[in-house]
Short mmCIF file of C-alpha atoms in Angstrom, two decimals:
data_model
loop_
_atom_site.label_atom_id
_atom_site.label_comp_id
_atom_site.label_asym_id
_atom_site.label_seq_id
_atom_site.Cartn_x
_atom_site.Cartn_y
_atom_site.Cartn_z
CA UNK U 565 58.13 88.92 85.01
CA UNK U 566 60.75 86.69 85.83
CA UNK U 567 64.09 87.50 83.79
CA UNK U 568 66.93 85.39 82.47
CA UNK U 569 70.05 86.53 84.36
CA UNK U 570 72.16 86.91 81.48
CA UNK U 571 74.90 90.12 80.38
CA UNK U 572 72.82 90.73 77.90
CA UNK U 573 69.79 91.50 80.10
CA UNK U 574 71.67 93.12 82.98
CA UNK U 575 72.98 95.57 80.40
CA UNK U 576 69.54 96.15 79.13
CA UNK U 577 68.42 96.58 83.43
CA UNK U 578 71.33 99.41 83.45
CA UNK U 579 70.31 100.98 80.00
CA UNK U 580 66.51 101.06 81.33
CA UNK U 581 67.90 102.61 84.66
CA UNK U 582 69.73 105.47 82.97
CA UNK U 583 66.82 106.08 80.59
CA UNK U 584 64.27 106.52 83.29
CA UNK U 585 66.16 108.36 85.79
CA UNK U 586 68.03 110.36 83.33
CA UNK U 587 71.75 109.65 84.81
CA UNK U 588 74.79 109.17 83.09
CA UNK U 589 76.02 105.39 83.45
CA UNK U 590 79.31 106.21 85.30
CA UNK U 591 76.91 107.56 88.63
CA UNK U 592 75.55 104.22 88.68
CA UNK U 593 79.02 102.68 90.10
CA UNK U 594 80.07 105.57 92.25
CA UNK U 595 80.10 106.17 95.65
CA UNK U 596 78.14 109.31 94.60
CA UNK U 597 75.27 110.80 97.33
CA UNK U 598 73.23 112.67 95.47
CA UNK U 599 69.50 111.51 95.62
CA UNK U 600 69.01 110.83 92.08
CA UNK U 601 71.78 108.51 91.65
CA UNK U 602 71.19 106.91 94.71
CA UNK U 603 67.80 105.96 93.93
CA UNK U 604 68.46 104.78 90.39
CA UNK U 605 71.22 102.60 91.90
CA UNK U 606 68.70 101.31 94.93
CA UNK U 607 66.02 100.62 92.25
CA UNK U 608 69.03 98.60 90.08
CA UNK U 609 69.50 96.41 93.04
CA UNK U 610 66.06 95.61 93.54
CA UNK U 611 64.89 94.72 89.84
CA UNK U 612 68.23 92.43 89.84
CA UNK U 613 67.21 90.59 92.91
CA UNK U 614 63.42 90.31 92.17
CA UNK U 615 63.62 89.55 88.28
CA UNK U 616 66.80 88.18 88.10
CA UNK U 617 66.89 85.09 91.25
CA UNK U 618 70.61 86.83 91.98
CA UNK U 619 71.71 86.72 95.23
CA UNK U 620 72.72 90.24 97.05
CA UNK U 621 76.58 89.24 96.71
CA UNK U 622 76.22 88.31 92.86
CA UNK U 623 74.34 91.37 92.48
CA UNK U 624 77.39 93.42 94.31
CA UNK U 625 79.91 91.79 91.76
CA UNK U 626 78.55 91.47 88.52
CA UNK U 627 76.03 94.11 87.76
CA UNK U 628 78.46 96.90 86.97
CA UNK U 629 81.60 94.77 85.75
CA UNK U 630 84.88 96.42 85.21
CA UNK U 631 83.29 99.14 87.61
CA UNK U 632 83.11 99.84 91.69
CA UNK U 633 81.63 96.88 93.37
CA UNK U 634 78.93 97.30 95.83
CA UNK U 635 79.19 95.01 98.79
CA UNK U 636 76.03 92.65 99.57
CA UNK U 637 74.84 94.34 102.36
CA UNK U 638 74.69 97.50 100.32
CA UNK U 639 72.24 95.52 97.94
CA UNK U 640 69.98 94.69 100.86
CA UNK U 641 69.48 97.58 102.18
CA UNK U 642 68.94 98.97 98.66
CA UNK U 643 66.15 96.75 97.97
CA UNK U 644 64.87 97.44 101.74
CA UNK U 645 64.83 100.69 101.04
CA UNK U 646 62.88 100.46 97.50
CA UNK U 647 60.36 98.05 99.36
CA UNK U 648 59.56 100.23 101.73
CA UNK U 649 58.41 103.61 99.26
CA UNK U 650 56.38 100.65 97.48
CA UNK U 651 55.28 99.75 100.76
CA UNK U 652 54.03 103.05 101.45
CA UNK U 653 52.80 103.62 98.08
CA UNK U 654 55.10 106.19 97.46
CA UNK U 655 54.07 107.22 94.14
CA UNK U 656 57.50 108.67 92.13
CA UNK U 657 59.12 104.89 93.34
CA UNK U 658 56.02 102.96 91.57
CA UNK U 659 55.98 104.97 88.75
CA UNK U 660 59.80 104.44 88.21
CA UNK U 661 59.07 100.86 88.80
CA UNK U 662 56.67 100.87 86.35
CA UNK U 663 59.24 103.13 83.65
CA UNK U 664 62.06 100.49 84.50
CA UNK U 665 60.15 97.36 83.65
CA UNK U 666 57.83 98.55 80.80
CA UNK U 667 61.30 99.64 79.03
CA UNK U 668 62.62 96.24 79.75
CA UNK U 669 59.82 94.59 78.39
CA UNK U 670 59.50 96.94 74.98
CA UNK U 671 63.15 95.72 74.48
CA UNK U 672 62.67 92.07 74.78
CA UNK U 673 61.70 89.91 71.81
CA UNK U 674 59.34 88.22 73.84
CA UNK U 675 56.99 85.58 71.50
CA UNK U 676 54.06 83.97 73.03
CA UNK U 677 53.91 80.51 72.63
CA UNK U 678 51.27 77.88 72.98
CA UNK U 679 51.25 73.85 73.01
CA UNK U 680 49.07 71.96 70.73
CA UNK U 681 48.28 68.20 71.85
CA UNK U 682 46.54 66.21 69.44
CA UNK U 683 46.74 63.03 67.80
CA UNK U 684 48.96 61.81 64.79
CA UNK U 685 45.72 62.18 62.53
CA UNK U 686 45.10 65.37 62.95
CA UNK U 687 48.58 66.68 62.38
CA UNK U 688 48.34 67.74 59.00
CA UNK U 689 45.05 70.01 59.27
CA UNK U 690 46.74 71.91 62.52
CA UNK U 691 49.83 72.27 60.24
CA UNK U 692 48.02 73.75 57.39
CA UNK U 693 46.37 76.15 59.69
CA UNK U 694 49.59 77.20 61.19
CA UNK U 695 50.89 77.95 57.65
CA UNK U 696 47.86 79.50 56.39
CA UNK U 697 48.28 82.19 59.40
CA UNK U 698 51.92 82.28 58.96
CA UNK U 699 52.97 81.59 62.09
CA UNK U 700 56.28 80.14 63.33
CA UNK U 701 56.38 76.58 64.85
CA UNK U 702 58.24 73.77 66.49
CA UNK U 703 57.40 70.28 66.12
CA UNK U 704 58.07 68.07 68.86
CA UNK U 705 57.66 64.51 69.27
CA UNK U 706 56.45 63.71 72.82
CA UNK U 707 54.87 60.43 73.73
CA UNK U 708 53.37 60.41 76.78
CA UNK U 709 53.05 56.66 78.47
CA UNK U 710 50.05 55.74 80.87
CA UNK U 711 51.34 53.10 82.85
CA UNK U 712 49.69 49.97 82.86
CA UNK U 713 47.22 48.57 86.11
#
């Protein structure tokens, strides 16, 4: 699933983190040790990188604003780290892989879309059946050329 890197989403990455591992926010931007935190923080780093297309040093800066900043080589070797139990199939990483991202997901209003091509005929008949399902819909006028040979 690739993410929009907005604040709204990296606060919803932070609020999946301390749901799943069961932290308080403020360990997340410590220099704090203890495995838990640690691991929550290392699996932060990852999901931004992955899901977000941030680079290690945006990831350092912005994902805690107003808080410690981490610096881009502690990212790395972060998401080395959470590679690596994935790697190895370790199975309390995957499954808090898994936690993370299905939270992320259950939060997102996420709407499946699909395009409908068809000519200026049959317009209408697609639009009543649209209507009759209530479904929502965008109309868009695109012409498509075929070049002349």
């Amino acid at each position: 699933m690739k993410l929009t890197n907005t604040e709204k989403n990296q606060a919803l990455l932070i609020d999946a983190i301390v749901e799943v591992y069961q932290i308080p926010i403020e360990a997340l931007s410590t220099r704090l040790r203890v495995r838990e935190v640690v691991n929550a923080r290392q699996m932060m780093f990852k999901i931004a990188y992955d899901h977000f297309g941030m680079t290690y040093s945006e990831i350092g800066r912005a994902l805690l604003p107003g808080r410690k900043k981490f610096d881009h080589s502690t990212v790395i070797h972060a998401k080395q780290n959470i590679d690596g139990f994935i790697k190895v199939k370790d199975e309390n990483t995957i499954a808090r892989y898994n936690a993370v991202m299905d939270y992320i997901s259950s939060k997102m209003d996420v709407r499946p879309t699909i395009q409908i091509h068809c000519n200026k005929e049959d317009v209408n008949a697609i639009l009543t059946m649209l209507n009759q399902f209530n479904l929502d819909y965008k109309i868009t006028n695109t012409i498509y050329a075929t070049p002349k040979i």
